[in-house]
Amino acid sequence: TGHVYETTATSTANLRISNTTIPKIYEAFFLEDKNQVAFRYLGNDEKIETYVATIRATTTDEGVKTNLEGIFMQKDISDFSTSPNGRNIFALSPNANSASAAQLLGQSALASNPNKQSTLFNSPIPVWSAEWFGGEQIAITSKPSYNAQGVLYFINSRTGFQEKILGPIPGLVTKPSPDGKKVLYSKNDGSGIATNFLTVSTNIIKSLPVGTIAEKCVWSRNNKDIFCAVPNSSLTGQYPDAWYMGVVSFNDSLIKIDTEQETIRTIMSIGAETTEPLDMINLQLSPKEDYLVFTNKRDLSFWSLDIKE
């Protein structure tokens, strides 16, 4: 519906903040002003709409009412990312200049003025994903497939400087640490998914004894620990494609990896907290890192897990 709710990590109670109905929403990004949100949805013409809106509260004779006021960005933004502090946005969208060799443009803007953009990235290849992982750093990774060679670039959002970090690697999915000094990544090594992490300064790569898709992980702010959802099934075959297309679903446990001590600890075993199978995506840590929230890819339900030690 596009309605906005407020809840907590410790309760199932929720409060509706806005009841403006926007159907078919697939993504929402809250910005520095927590009353500002970018909605991503399919329009009536089946093109992707990105609407950056502010939730306004007004007092009437009938009480306090809320409505959305905002602006539309260009259509068909294929990937959208926000800076960690929510002040900036980065969008990947088709190049409107048909005479240009670049099919895709990567453009940044202030969240307060999303249509005043500067171009940081362009490519003749139209399929990329972006993650704004550090203060000024954006990771650009080619969309993964088991039979395609993927690459990862870091782009400085202030200077536009680009640096190739990884690739070509088949089935590449990446998750950089907040400081950009390490990169967790998964790949298809011919028999299935293998998970490694790279120390950028030394170019040293170490393999992990668990197999998972890097998108199912989140870094701690200490740049040392990683929390990962690990499928109970063997990831052999045409991965990550089969999982992205929904051909297969997983039932995950949750582990914590210490990349310095090279230790792994189980946080939640399969079936320990719920009998419902959990295919975990969109993992996020609370500010004190005492709760981990995630989406169950099987039905898009939203979950919170107490991880206090």
Coordinates of C-alpha atoms in Angstrom, one line a residue:
T1 CA 0.0 0.0 0.0
G2 CA 2.9 2.4 0.6
H3 CA 1.6 3.2 4.1
V4 CA 4.5 4.2 6.5
Y5 CA 4.6 2.5 9.9
E6 CA 6.8 2.9 13.0
T7 CA 7.8 0.0 15.2
T8 CA 10.6 -1.2 17.5
A9 CA 13.0 -4.1 17.5
T10 CA 11.5 -5.4 20.7
S11 CA 7.8 -5.3 20.0
T12 CA 5.3 -6.3 17.3
A13 CA 3.2 -3.2 17.9
N14 CA 3.3 -0.6 15.2
L15 CA 2.0 2.9 14.6
R16 CA 0.9 4.1 11.2
I17 CA 2.6 7.4 10.3
S18 CA 1.2 7.9 6.8
N19 CA -1.8 6.4 5.0
T20 CA -1.2 7.8 1.6
T21 CA -1.7 4.8 -0.7
I22 CA 1.0 4.2 -3.4
P23 CA 0.5 0.7 -4.9
K24 CA 3.1 -1.7 -6.1
I25 CA 6.0 -0.4 -3.9
Y26 CA 9.1 -2.6 -4.1
E27 CA 11.6 -0.5 -2.2
A28 CA 11.7 2.3 0.3
F29 CA 14.7 4.3 1.5
F30 CA 14.6 6.5 4.6
L31 CA 16.9 9.5 4.4
E32 CA 18.7 11.8 6.9
D33 CA 15.4 13.5 7.8
K34 CA 13.5 10.4 8.9
N35 CA 10.3 12.0 7.6
Q36 CA 11.8 11.9 4.1
V37 CA 11.5 8.7 2.1
A38 CA 12.2 7.6 -1.4
F39 CA 9.6 5.2 -2.8
R40 CA 10.4 2.9 -5.7
Y41 CA 7.5 1.3 -7.5
L42 CA 6.0 0.3 -10.9
G43 CA 3.9 3.0 -12.5
N44 CA 0.8 2.3 -14.6
D45 CA 3.1 2.3 -17.7
E46 CA 5.2 -0.5 -16.1
K47 CA 8.2 1.8 -15.8
I48 CA 10.1 2.2 -12.5
E49 CA 9.1 5.4 -10.6
T50 CA 11.2 6.9 -7.9
Y51 CA 9.3 9.4 -5.7
V52 CA 11.2 11.3 -3.0
A53 CA 8.7 12.5 -0.5
T54 CA 8.4 14.2 2.8
I55 CA 5.8 13.1 5.3
R56 CA 3.9 16.3 6.4
A57 CA 1.7 16.4 9.5
T58 CA -1.1 19.0 9.6
T59 CA -3.6 19.7 12.3
T60 CA -7.3 19.9 11.3
D61 CA -10.6 20.0 13.1
E62 CA -10.6 16.2 12.7
G63 CA -7.2 15.8 14.3
V64 CA -3.7 15.4 13.0
K65 CA -3.5 14.2 9.4
T66 CA -0.5 13.3 7.3
N67 CA 0.2 13.6 3.6
L68 CA 3.1 13.1 1.3
E69 CA 4.8 16.0 -0.6
G70 CA 7.6 15.3 -3.0
I71 CA 9.1 15.1 -6.5
F72 CA 9.6 12.4 -9.0
M73 CA 13.1 11.6 -10.3
Q74 CA 13.7 10.3 -13.8
K75 CA 11.9 7.1 -14.8
D76 CA 13.5 3.6 -14.9
I77 CA 16.2 4.1 -12.3
S78 CA 17.5 0.6 -12.2
D79 CA 19.4 0.8 -8.9
F80 CA 19.2 3.3 -6.1
S81 CA 21.4 3.7 -3.0
T82 CA 21.7 6.2 -0.1
S83 CA 24.8 7.3 1.7
P84 CA 25.2 5.9 5.3
N85 CA 24.1 9.3 6.8
G86 CA 21.2 9.6 4.4
R87 CA 22.2 13.0 3.1
N88 CA 23.1 11.8 -0.4
I89 CA 21.6 9.5 -3.1
F90 CA 23.1 7.6 -6.0
A91 CA 21.1 6.4 -8.9
L92 CA 21.8 4.2 -11.9
S93 CA 19.6 5.0 -14.9
P94 CA 19.5 4.7 -18.7
N95 CA 21.3 7.4 -20.7
A96 CA 18.7 9.5 -22.5
N97 CA 21.4 10.5 -25.1
S98 CA 20.9 7.9 -27.8
A99 CA 24.1 9.2 -29.6
S100 CA 26.3 8.3 -26.6
A101 CA 28.1 5.0 -26.3
A102 CA 27.2 5.0 -22.6
Q103 CA 24.0 3.1 -22.0
L104 CA 24.0 3.6 -18.2
L105 CA 24.7 6.7 -16.1
G106 CA 25.6 6.7 -12.4
Q107 CA 24.6 10.0 -10.8
S108 CA 24.7 11.4 -7.3
A109 CA 22.7 14.2 -5.7
L110 CA 21.8 15.6 -2.3
A111 CA 18.7 13.9 -0.8
S112 CA 17.2 17.4 -0.3
N113 CA 17.6 18.2 -4.1
P114 CA 17.5 14.8 -5.8
N115 CA 17.1 16.1 -9.4
K116 CA 20.3 18.3 -9.3
Q117 CA 22.7 15.5 -10.2
S118 CA 26.3 15.0 -11.1
T119 CA 27.5 12.1 -13.2
L120 CA 30.1 9.9 -11.6
F121 CA 29.9 6.7 -13.7
N122 CA 29.0 5.7 -17.2
S123 CA 29.1 2.3 -18.9
P124 CA 28.1 0.7 -22.2
I125 CA 26.9 -2.2 -20.1
P126 CA 23.4 -1.5 -18.7
V127 CA 23.3 -4.0 -15.8
W128 CA 25.1 -2.8 -12.6
S129 CA 24.2 -2.6 -8.9
A130 CA 25.4 0.1 -6.4
E131 CA 26.0 0.3 -2.7
W132 CA 27.1 3.5 -0.9
F133 CA 29.1 1.8 1.9
G134 CA 31.3 4.5 3.3
G135 CA 31.4 8.3 3.8
E136 CA 32.4 9.1 0.2
Q137 CA 32.8 5.6 -1.3
I138 CA 30.3 3.8 -3.6
A139 CA 30.7 0.2 -4.8
I140 CA 29.6 -0.6 -8.3
T141 CA 29.3 -4.3 -9.1
S142 CA 28.1 -5.8 -12.4
K143 CA 24.9 -7.8 -12.0
P144 CA 25.8 -11.4 -11.2
S145 CA 25.4 -14.6 -13.2
Y146 CA 27.1 -17.9 -12.9
N147 CA 28.2 -17.7 -16.6
A148 CA 29.2 -14.0 -16.6
Q149 CA 32.5 -12.5 -15.5
G150 CA 31.8 -9.8 -12.8
V151 CA 33.8 -6.8 -11.7
L152 CA 33.8 -4.5 -8.7
Y153 CA 34.8 -0.8 -8.8
F154 CA 35.0 1.7 -6.0
I155 CA 34.0 5.3 -6.9
N156 CA 34.8 8.4 -4.8
S157 CA 31.5 10.4 -4.7
R158 CA 33.4 13.7 -4.3
T159 CA 36.1 13.4 -6.9
G160 CA 34.7 10.7 -9.2
F161 CA 37.9 8.7 -9.0
Q162 CA 37.3 5.0 -10.0
E163 CA 39.4 2.1 -8.9
K164 CA 38.9 -1.5 -10.0
I165 CA 38.9 -3.8 -6.9
L166 CA 37.9 -7.2 -8.1
G167 CA 37.3 -9.2 -11.3
P168 CA 36.7 -10.6 -13.7
I169 CA 35.1 -13.3 -11.5
P170 CA 32.0 -15.4 -12.4
G171 CA 28.9 -14.9 -10.3
L172 CA 30.4 -12.1 -8.4
V173 CA 28.4 -10.6 -5.5
T174 CA 30.1 -8.2 -3.2
K175 CA 29.8 -6.6 0.3
P176 CA 32.5 -4.0 1.2
S177 CA 33.3 -3.2 4.8
P178 CA 32.2 0.3 6.0
D179 CA 35.8 1.6 5.7
G180 CA 36.4 0.0 2.4
K181 CA 39.5 -1.9 3.5
K182 CA 37.9 -5.3 3.1
V183 CA 35.4 -6.9 0.7
L184 CA 33.4 -10.0 1.4
Y185 CA 32.4 -11.6 -1.9
S186 CA 30.9 -14.7 -3.3
K187 CA 31.5 -16.3 -6.6
N188 CA 30.6 -19.4 -8.7
D189 CA 33.8 -21.5 -8.8
G190 CA 32.4 -24.0 -11.3
S191 CA 30.9 -26.3 -8.8
G192 CA 28.8 -23.8 -6.9
I193 CA 29.1 -20.8 -4.5
A194 CA 32.4 -20.1 -2.7
T195 CA 32.7 -17.2 -0.2
N196 CA 35.9 -15.2 0.3
F197 CA 37.1 -11.9 1.7
L198 CA 39.7 -9.6 0.3
T199 CA 42.0 -7.2 2.1
V200 CA 42.2 -4.4 -0.4
S201 CA 45.6 -2.9 0.6
T202 CA 47.5 -6.2 0.3
N203 CA 45.2 -7.9 -2.3
I204 CA 45.3 -11.0 0.0
I205 CA 42.2 -13.2 -0.5
K206 CA 41.1 -15.8 2.1
S207 CA 38.4 -18.3 1.6
L208 CA 35.7 -18.9 4.2
P209 CA 34.7 -22.5 5.3
V210 CA 31.0 -21.6 4.7
G211 CA 29.2 -21.0 1.5
T212 CA 26.7 -18.2 1.2
I213 CA 25.8 -15.4 -1.2
A214 CA 27.4 -12.1 -0.1
E215 CA 24.1 -10.3 -0.3
K216 CA 23.0 -12.3 2.7
C217 CA 25.6 -10.7 4.9
V218 CA 26.2 -7.4 6.8
W219 CA 29.4 -5.9 8.2
S220 CA 29.7 -4.7 11.8
R221 CA 30.8 -1.0 12.1
N222 CA 34.0 -2.3 13.7
N223 CA 35.1 -3.4 10.1
K224 CA 36.1 -6.7 11.6
D225 CA 33.0 -8.8 12.2
I226 CA 30.5 -10.0 9.6
F227 CA 27.0 -11.5 10.2
C228 CA 26.0 -13.9 7.5
A229 CA 22.9 -16.0 6.8
V230 CA 24.1 -19.4 5.6
P231 CA 21.8 -21.8 3.7
N232 CA 21.3 -25.3 4.9
S233 CA 21.5 -26.7 1.4
S234 CA 24.6 -27.1 -0.8
L235 CA 25.0 -24.2 -3.2
T236 CA 26.0 -26.4 -6.2
G237 CA 24.7 -25.6 -9.7
Q238 CA 23.7 -22.4 -11.4
Y239 CA 24.0 -20.0 -8.5
P240 CA 23.4 -17.2 -7.8
D241 CA 20.9 -17.1 -10.7
A242 CA 18.6 -19.8 -9.4
W243 CA 18.2 -18.0 -6.1
Y244 CA 17.7 -14.5 -7.6
M245 CA 15.0 -15.9 -10.0
G246 CA 13.2 -17.6 -7.2
V247 CA 13.7 -21.1 -8.6
V248 CA 15.1 -22.1 -5.2
S249 CA 14.6 -20.8 -1.6
F250 CA 16.9 -21.4 1.4
N251 CA 16.5 -22.1 5.1
D252 CA 19.2 -20.2 6.9
S253 CA 21.2 -20.2 10.0
L254 CA 23.0 -17.0 11.2
I255 CA 26.7 -16.9 11.9
K256 CA 29.2 -14.3 13.0
I257 CA 32.6 -14.2 11.3
D258 CA 35.7 -12.6 12.9
T259 CA 37.9 -11.7 9.9
E260 CA 40.9 -11.0 12.1
Q261 CA 40.9 -14.0 14.4
E262 CA 39.4 -16.1 11.5
T263 CA 36.8 -17.6 13.8
I264 CA 33.1 -18.4 13.2
R265 CA 30.4 -18.5 15.8
T266 CA 26.8 -19.6 15.3
I267 CA 24.3 -16.9 16.4
M268 CA 21.1 -18.7 15.4
S269 CA 20.7 -22.3 14.3
I270 CA 18.0 -23.4 11.9
G271 CA 14.7 -23.9 13.8
A272 CA 16.1 -22.5 17.1
E273 CA 14.0 -19.4 17.2
T274 CA 11.2 -20.3 14.8
T275 CA 9.9 -23.3 12.9
E276 CA 9.3 -21.0 9.9
P277 CA 12.0 -21.4 7.2
L278 CA 14.0 -18.2 6.8
D279 CA 15.6 -17.1 3.6
M280 CA 17.3 -14.0 5.0
I281 CA 18.0 -10.8 2.9
N282 CA 18.4 -7.1 3.6
L283 CA 20.3 -7.7 6.9
Q284 CA 20.8 -4.6 9.0
L285 CA 22.2 -4.0 12.4
S286 CA 20.7 -1.6 15.0
P287 CA 22.9 1.4 16.1
K288 CA 24.2 -0.5 19.2
E289 CA 24.4 -3.8 17.2
D290 CA 22.2 -5.5 19.7
Y291 CA 19.5 -6.3 17.2
L292 CA 19.6 -7.6 13.7
V293 CA 16.7 -7.1 11.4
F294 CA 16.1 -8.8 8.1
T295 CA 13.5 -9.7 5.4
N296 CA 12.4 -13.3 4.8
K297 CA 12.7 -13.6 1.0
R298 CA 10.1 -16.4 1.0
D299 CA 7.2 -14.1 1.9
L300 CA 8.8 -10.6 2.4
S301 CA 7.9 -10.6 6.1
F302 CA 10.1 -8.4 8.4
W303 CA 11.9 -9.9 11.4
S304 CA 14.0 -8.8 14.3
L305 CA 16.5 -10.9 16.2
D306 CA 18.0 -10.1 19.6
I307 CA 21.8 -10.7 19.2
K308 CA 23.0 -9.2 22.5
E309 CA 25.9 -11.1 24.1

